[in-house]
Amino acid sequence: MVRLSVKKGNDSLFIHDTTVKQNVAELVTDILAVYGLRLKVLRLCDEMQSLAKHGHFLPPDMQGLTEDQIEELKLHDKYEKICVPQGGSVECEDPIGRRSGKAPNESMAEVIMKTITDAKEGVSNKIAAANKSLTVKDVEDCLDKLKGAIMIVYPMKLPPYDPVQAEIDNCEDLSGTQASLEVIEKEHGSLWWAGKELMPEKTLEDYIGKNEKTKIIVKLAKKGSSAPGREQQMTEEQKKQMMAWQYKKQEEMKKLHTADDGDDYYNSKWANSGALKNQFQGIGNIKWGPS
């Protein structure tokens, strides 16, 4: 089984297991499936965190308005009495005016927050650091847990324009958002290894040989983009260790230079071949070298 450490830029994402016989086009599709679902989980976690704090999304025409402006314009949130969290709501105003301010109570908010923590851990790059692979099923399980938490807290569902509900219904609109820049459609994705783009018509065997126990780092990118930067020869931790070693050697050399020049033995009585003669001549205390 070939083990691929998938990265995007300098960020390690996850580990994907495959074989040398797999076609590169199919490999890209498989990796993008995990990548896309992983992004979805992280987006959903972010929006659910906001939901737990400030309640459901306001209608687009009411967002950012003060209560006086809403009253003056005679606007009404028709989902206010429908989207009531289990156990009732508590007031917690949204400082940016996107959400209703009718948040779930403490116990229901805890259900959401705990599920978010578990889901983030389930798709974290720490899994790759532990040398464990991440599959579509793994990510889908995290997604199902998030959906289940929303069903528990909001049994009557959320407004269709709420980003949480939109993600659950797979009708999210990411246009104009930072999140849209991270998305890579399967027809626009490519893989790079050792500074080369893997051609879709070839197999992995054409690049790395027949050894099924190979582990390599591949980088995910959009087609037509410039080549991703090559992997550094040393990690940041290795660089720190090297710098510490060099500093230690430098300090040792400084100590050697500031120490005596090594000629001290000239001053020893046993090193003076004329010690007896000097004793008779009264010059036995003369030393070689600076005083």
mmCIF file of N, CA and C in Angstrom, residues 193-281:
data_model
loop_
_atom_site.group_PDB
_atom_site.id
_atom_site.type_symbol
_atom_site.label_atom_id
_atom_site.label_comp_id
_atom_site.label_asym_id
_atom_site.label_seq_id
_atom_site.Cartn_x
_atom_site.Cartn_y
_atom_site.Cartn_z
ATOM 1 N N TRP A 193 4.445 16.069 -7.383
ATOM 2 C CA TRP A 193 5.415 15.324 -6.590
ATOM 3 C C TRP A 193 6.816 15.570 -7.150
ATOM 4 N N ALA A 194 7.753 15.867 -6.266
ATOM 5 C CA ALA A 194 9.153 16.104 -6.642
ATOM 6 C C ALA A 194 9.268 17.185 -7.712
ATOM 7 N N GLY A 195 8.423 18.209 -7.602
ATOM 8 C CA GLY A 195 8.496 19.323 -8.545
ATOM 9 C C GLY A 195 7.851 19.045 -9.899
ATOM 10 N N LYS A 196 7.173 17.897 -10.031
ATOM 11 C CA LYS A 196 6.537 17.530 -11.297
ATOM 12 C C LYS A 196 5.036 17.353 -11.095
ATOM 13 N N GLU A 197 4.268 17.803 -12.077
ATOM 14 C CA GLU A 197 2.822 17.577 -12.043
ATOM 15 C C GLU A 197 2.538 16.166 -12.534
ATOM 16 N N LEU A 198 1.733 15.419 -11.790
ATOM 17 C CA LEU A 198 1.396 14.056 -12.191
ATOM 18 C C LEU A 198 0.328 14.106 -13.278
ATOM 19 N N MET A 199 0.639 13.526 -14.419
ATOM 20 C CA MET A 199 -0.261 13.563 -15.562
ATOM 21 C C MET A 199 -1.433 12.593 -15.370
ATOM 22 N N PRO A 200 -2.645 13.024 -15.643
ATOM 23 C CA PRO A 200 -3.836 12.200 -15.352
ATOM 24 C C PRO A 200 -3.894 10.878 -16.101
ATOM 25 N N GLU A 201 -3.279 10.792 -17.270
ATOM 26 C CA GLU A 201 -3.362 9.558 -18.053
ATOM 27 C C GLU A 201 -2.373 8.501 -17.578
ATOM 28 N N LYS A 202 -1.480 8.854 -16.678
ATOM 29 C CA LYS A 202 -0.483 7.896 -16.207
ATOM 30 C C LYS A 202 -0.915 7.281 -14.877
ATOM 31 N N THR A 203 -0.153 6.270 -14.463
ATOM 32 C CA THR A 203 -0.394 5.663 -13.160
ATOM 33 C C THR A 203 0.699 6.114 -12.199
ATOM 34 N N LEU A 204 0.474 5.865 -10.940
ATOM 35 C CA LEU A 204 1.462 6.236 -9.933
ATOM 36 C C LEU A 204 2.755 5.450 -10.142
ATOM 37 N N GLU A 205 2.626 4.257 -10.676
ATOM 38 C CA GLU A 205 3.789 3.401 -10.936
ATOM 39 C C GLU A 205 4.769 4.059 -11.905
ATOM 40 N N ASP A 206 4.254 4.857 -12.833
ATOM 41 C CA ASP A 206 5.113 5.529 -13.813
ATOM 42 C C ASP A 206 6.057 6.533 -13.158
ATOM 43 N N TYR A 207 5.719 6.959 -11.957
ATOM 44 C CA TYR A 207 6.525 7.983 -11.277
ATOM 45 C C TYR A 207 7.375 7.421 -10.139
ATOM 46 N N ILE A 208 6.813 6.496 -9.373
ATOM 47 C CA ILE A 208 7.535 6.058 -8.171
ATOM 48 C C ILE A 208 7.976 4.604 -8.225
ATOM 49 N N GLY A 209 7.675 3.912 -9.322
ATOM 50 C CA GLY A 209 8.078 2.520 -9.433
ATOM 51 C C GLY A 209 7.055 1.560 -8.859
ATOM 52 N N LYS A 210 7.481 0.307 -8.683
ATOM 53 C CA LYS A 210 6.553 -0.764 -8.315
ATOM 54 C C LYS A 210 6.489 -1.052 -6.822
ATOM 55 N N ASN A 211 7.267 -0.364 -6.026
ATOM 56 C CA ASN A 211 7.311 -0.643 -4.591
ATOM 57 C C ASN A 211 6.032 -0.163 -3.912
ATOM 58 N N GLU A 212 5.255 -1.109 -3.398
ATOM 59 C CA GLU A 212 3.971 -0.770 -2.761
ATOM 60 C C GLU A 212 4.140 -0.208 -1.345
ATOM 61 N N LYS A 213 5.357 -0.252 -0.819
ATOM 62 C CA LYS A 213 5.602 0.241 0.536
ATOM 63 C C LYS A 213 6.195 1.652 0.543
ATOM 64 N N THR A 214 6.037 2.346 -0.572
ATOM 65 C CA THR A 214 6.584 3.699 -0.692
ATOM 66 C C THR A 214 5.722 4.711 0.048
ATOM 67 N N LYS A 215 6.382 5.699 0.626
ATOM 68 C CA LYS A 215 5.671 6.833 1.224
ATOM 69 C C LYS A 215 6.244 8.115 0.629
ATOM 70 N N ILE A 216 5.374 8.938 0.045
ATOM 71 C CA ILE A 216 5.819 10.183 -0.588
ATOM 72 C C ILE A 216 4.917 11.346 -0.165
ATOM 73 N N ILE A 217 5.402 12.532 -0.387
ATOM 74 C CA ILE A 217 4.627 13.744 -0.117
ATOM 75 C C ILE A 217 4.131 14.291 -1.449
ATOM 76 N N VAL A 218 2.818 14.445 -1.583
ATOM 77 C CA VAL A 218 2.242 15.041 -2.790
ATOM 78 C C VAL A 218 1.564 16.358 -2.406
ATOM 79 N N LYS A 219 1.545 17.269 -3.350
ATOM 80 C CA LYS A 219 0.935 18.570 -3.085
ATOM 81 C C LYS A 219 -0.259 18.785 -4.000
ATOM 82 N N LEU A 220 -1.342 19.223 -3.383
ATOM 83 C CA LEU A 220 -2.595 19.464 -4.082
ATOM 84 C C LEU A 220 -2.618 20.906 -4.580
ATOM 85 N N ALA A 221 -3.035 21.095 -5.828
ATOM 86 C CA ALA A 221 -3.079 22.446 -6.394
ATOM 87 C C ALA A 221 -4.162 22.507 -7.469
ATOM 88 N N LYS A 222 -4.455 23.720 -7.895
ATOM 89 C CA LYS A 222 -5.398 23.901 -8.989
ATOM 90 C C LYS A 222 -4.658 23.837 -10.317
ATOM 91 N N LYS A 223 -5.306 23.273 -11.324
ATOM 92 C CA LYS A 223 -4.700 23.210 -12.648
ATOM 93 C C LYS A 223 -4.416 24.622 -13.157
ATOM 94 N N GLY A 224 -3.270 24.764 -13.780
ATOM 95 C CA GLY A 224 -2.905 26.065 -14.335
ATOM 96 C C GLY A 224 -2.176 26.966 -13.356
ATOM 97 N N SER A 225 -2.156 26.579 -12.099
ATOM 98 C CA SER A 225 -1.438 27.390 -11.120
ATOM 99 C C SER A 225 0.051 27.073 -11.188
ATOM 100 N N SER A 226 0.860 27.926 -10.607
ATOM 101 C CA SER A 226 2.303 27.709 -10.624
ATOM 102 C C SER A 226 2.654 26.497 -9.759
ATOM 103 N N ALA A 227 3.822 25.941 -9.990
ATOM 104 C CA ALA A 227 4.241 24.753 -9.253
ATOM 105 C C ALA A 227 4.374 25.066 -7.764
ATOM 106 N N PRO A 228 3.845 24.204 -6.910
ATOM 107 C CA PRO A 228 4.000 24.418 -5.459
ATOM 108 C C PRO A 228 5.472 24.394 -5.077
ATOM 109 N N GLY A 229 5.802 25.097 -4.003
ATOM 110 C CA GLY A 229 7.177 25.112 -3.541
ATOM 111 C C GLY A 229 7.636 23.727 -3.130
ATOM 112 N N ARG A 230 8.914 23.452 -3.355
ATOM 113 C CA ARG A 230 9.451 22.141 -2.993
ATOM 114 C C ARG A 230 9.558 22.008 -1.487
ATOM 115 N N GLU A 231 9.580 20.755 -1.051
ATOM 116 C CA GLU A 231 9.701 20.482 0.375
ATOM 117 C C GLU A 231 11.064 20.919 0.881
ATOM 118 N N GLN A 232 11.107 21.482 2.078
ATOM 119 C CA GLN A 232 12.364 21.862 2.689
ATOM 120 C C GLN A 232 13.149 20.601 3.051
ATOM 121 N N GLN A 233 14.488 20.697 2.955
ATOM 122 C CA GLN A 233 15.333 19.561 3.277
ATOM 123 C C GLN A 233 15.282 19.235 4.768
ATOM 124 N N MET A 234 15.073 20.270 5.577
ATOM 125 C CA MET A 234 14.989 20.073 7.020
ATOM 126 C C MET A 234 13.710 20.700 7.559
ATOM 127 N N THR A 235 13.148 20.078 8.568
ATOM 128 C CA THR A 235 11.977 20.644 9.221
ATOM 129 C C THR A 235 12.409 21.793 10.130
ATOM 130 N N GLU A 236 11.437 22.558 10.615
ATOM 131 C CA GLU A 236 11.751 23.672 11.519
ATOM 132 C C GLU A 236 12.422 23.161 12.791
ATOM 133 N N GLU A 237 11.985 22.001 13.271
ATOM 134 C CA GLU A 237 12.585 21.431 14.478
ATOM 135 C C GLU A 237 14.037 21.033 14.224
ATOM 136 N N GLN A 238 14.291 20.456 13.055
ATOM 137 C CA GLN A 238 15.660 20.082 12.705
ATOM 138 C C GLN A 238 16.548 21.305 12.551
ATOM 139 N N LYS A 239 15.986 22.382 11.993
ATOM 140 C CA LYS A 239 16.751 23.624 11.871
ATOM 141 C C LYS A 239 17.127 24.175 13.242
ATOM 142 N N LYS A 240 16.175 24.124 14.184
ATOM 143 C CA LYS A 240 16.454 24.607 15.540
ATOM 144 C C LYS A 240 17.559 23.780 16.191
ATOM 145 N N GLN A 241 17.496 22.463 15.999
ATOM 146 C CA GLN A 241 18.517 21.600 16.576
ATOM 147 C C GLN A 241 19.885 21.875 15.965
ATOM 148 N N MET A 242 19.917 22.103 14.646
ATOM 149 C CA MET A 242 21.178 22.412 13.976
ATOM 150 C C MET A 242 21.762 23.735 14.468
ATOM 151 N N MET A 243 20.906 24.752 14.611
ATOM 152 C CA MET A 243 21.375 26.051 15.094
ATOM 153 C C MET A 243 21.887 25.953 16.533
ATOM 154 N N ALA A 244 21.213 25.151 17.363
ATOM 155 C CA ALA A 244 21.655 24.961 18.744
ATOM 156 C C ALA A 244 23.015 24.266 18.784
ATOM 157 N N TRP A 245 23.205 23.278 17.912
ATOM 158 C CA TRP A 245 24.480 22.569 17.845
ATOM 159 C C TRP A 245 25.596 23.504 17.392
ATOM 160 N N GLN A 246 25.332 24.320 16.375
ATOM 161 C CA GLN A 246 26.340 25.260 15.879
ATOM 162 C C GLN A 246 26.706 26.291 16.944
ATOM 163 N N TYR A 247 25.693 26.753 17.681
ATOM 164 C CA TYR A 247 25.960 27.726 18.746
ATOM 165 C C TYR A 247 26.829 27.102 19.834
ATOM 166 N N LYS A 248 26.539 25.859 20.184
ATOM 167 C CA LYS A 248 27.323 25.168 21.202
ATOM 168 C C LYS A 248 28.779 25.015 20.766
ATOM 169 N N LYS A 249 28.997 24.625 19.492
ATOM 170 C CA LYS A 249 30.359 24.481 18.985
ATOM 171 C C LYS A 249 31.087 25.819 18.962
ATOM 172 N N GLN A 250 30.364 26.883 18.618
ATOM 173 C CA GLN A 250 30.963 28.215 18.570
ATOM 174 C C GLN A 250 31.421 28.654 19.968
ATOM 175 N N GLU A 251 30.572 28.379 20.955
ATOM 176 C CA GLU A 251 30.943 28.729 22.327
ATOM 177 C C GLU A 251 32.151 27.926 22.802
ATOM 178 N N GLU A 252 32.224 26.658 22.405
ATOM 179 C CA GLU A 252 33.376 25.827 22.783
ATOM 180 C C GLU A 252 34.656 26.361 22.157
ATOM 181 N N MET A 253 34.585 26.803 20.902
ATOM 182 C CA MET A 253 35.759 27.360 20.227
ATOM 183 C C MET A 253 36.215 28.656 20.887
ATOM 184 N N LYS A 254 35.228 29.464 21.334
ATOM 185 C CA LYS A 254 35.577 30.707 22.026
ATOM 186 C C LYS A 254 36.374 30.413 23.297
ATOM 187 N N LYS A 255 35.923 29.384 24.023
ATOM 188 C CA LYS A 255 36.615 29.023 25.260
ATOM 189 C C LYS A 255 38.029 28.556 24.982
ATOM 190 N N LEU A 256 38.219 27.826 23.886
ATOM 191 C CA LEU A 256 39.553 27.353 23.536
ATOM 192 C C LEU A 256 40.481 28.509 23.182
ATOM 193 N N HIS A 257 39.927 29.510 22.465
ATOM 194 C CA HIS A 257 40.754 30.654 22.065
ATOM 195 C C HIS A 257 41.134 31.523 23.245
ATOM 196 N N THR A 258 40.244 31.626 24.230
ATOM 197 C CA THR A 258 40.534 32.483 25.384
ATOM 198 C C THR A 258 41.374 31.758 26.428
ATOM 199 N N ALA A 259 41.523 30.438 26.302
ATOM 200 C CA ALA A 259 42.347 29.682 27.253
ATOM 201 C C ALA A 259 43.827 29.881 26.944
ATOM 202 N N ASP A 260 44.713 29.338 27.777
ATOM 203 C CA ASP A 260 46.165 29.422 27.543
ATOM 204 C C ASP A 260 46.522 28.759 26.231
ATOM 205 N N ASP A 261 47.686 29.141 25.685
ATOM 206 C CA ASP A 261 48.070 28.650 24.359
ATOM 207 C C ASP A 261 48.585 27.221 24.369
ATOM 208 N N GLY A 262 48.590 26.568 25.529
ATOM 209 C CA GLY A 262 49.006 25.177 25.594
ATOM 210 C C GLY A 262 50.496 24.987 25.883
ATOM 211 N N ASP A 263 51.229 26.095 26.144
ATOM 212 C CA ASP A 263 52.670 26.001 26.414
ATOM 213 C C ASP A 263 52.985 26.029 27.895
ATOM 214 N N ASP A 264 51.970 25.828 28.724
ATOM 215 C CA ASP A 264 52.196 25.902 30.166
ATOM 216 C C ASP A 264 53.202 24.862 30.655
ATOM 217 N N TYR A 265 53.268 23.757 29.944
ATOM 218 C CA TYR A 265 54.181 22.718 30.424
ATOM 219 C C TYR A 265 55.632 23.169 30.369
ATOM 220 N N TYR A 266 55.894 24.235 29.559
ATOM 221 C CA TYR A 266 57.276 24.756 29.535
ATOM 222 C C TYR A 266 57.720 25.259 30.911
ATOM 223 N N ASN A 267 56.732 25.684 31.710
ATOM 224 C CA ASN A 267 57.046 26.227 33.030
ATOM 225 C C ASN A 267 57.231 25.153 34.082
ATOM 226 N N SER A 268 56.965 23.912 33.750
ATOM 227 C CA SER A 268 57.133 22.826 34.708
ATOM 228 C C SER A 268 58.616 22.507 34.896
ATOM 229 N N LYS A 269 58.970 22.181 36.116
ATOM 230 C CA LYS A 269 60.389 21.895 36.422
ATOM 231 C C LYS A 269 60.888 20.692 35.653
ATOM 232 N N TRP A 270 60.009 19.709 35.463
ATOM 233 C CA TRP A 270 60.460 18.510 34.767
ATOM 234 C C TRP A 270 60.763 18.740 33.292
ATOM 235 N N ALA A 271 60.207 19.858 32.737
ATOM 236 C CA ALA A 271 60.432 20.149 31.320
ATOM 237 C C ALA A 271 61.714 20.941 31.086
ATOM 238 N N ASN A 272 62.360 21.384 32.126
ATOM 239 C CA ASN A 272 63.574 22.207 31.987
ATOM 240 C C ASN A 272 64.798 21.305 32.083
ATOM 241 N N SER A 273 65.426 21.064 30.935
ATOM 242 C CA SER A 273 66.597 20.167 30.911
ATOM 243 C C SER A 273 67.793 20.766 31.631
ATOM 244 N N GLY A 274 67.799 22.096 31.809
ATOM 245 C CA GLY A 274 68.922 22.746 32.490
ATOM 246 C C GLY A 274 68.582 23.150 33.907
ATOM 247 N N ALA A 275 67.600 22.463 34.525
ATOM 248 C CA ALA A 275 67.153 22.857 35.855
ATOM 249 C C ALA A 275 68.289 22.776 36.877
ATOM 250 N N LEU A 276 69.105 21.704 36.822
ATOM 251 C CA LEU A 276 70.180 21.536 37.798
ATOM 252 C C LEU A 276 71.239 22.620 37.624
ATOM 253 N N LYS A 277 71.597 22.885 36.366
ATOM 254 C CA LYS A 277 72.598 23.922 36.085
ATOM 255 C C LYS A 277 72.099 25.282 36.551
ATOM 256 N N ASN A 278 70.798 25.591 36.261
ATOM 257 C CA ASN A 278 70.229 26.885 36.669
ATOM 258 C C ASN A 278 70.205 27.037 38.184
ATOM 259 N N GLN A 279 69.998 25.901 38.852
ATOM 260 C CA GLN A 279 69.961 25.946 40.310
ATOM 261 C C GLN A 279 71.324 26.367 40.874
ATOM 262 N N PHE A 280 72.381 25.813 40.267
ATOM 263 C CA PHE A 280 73.724 26.177 40.722
ATOM 264 C C PHE A 280 74.060 27.619 40.380
ATOM 265 N N GLN A 281 73.506 28.124 39.244
ATOM 266 C CA GLN A 281 73.820 29.489 38.815
ATOM 267 C C GLN A 281 72.875 30.518 39.420
#
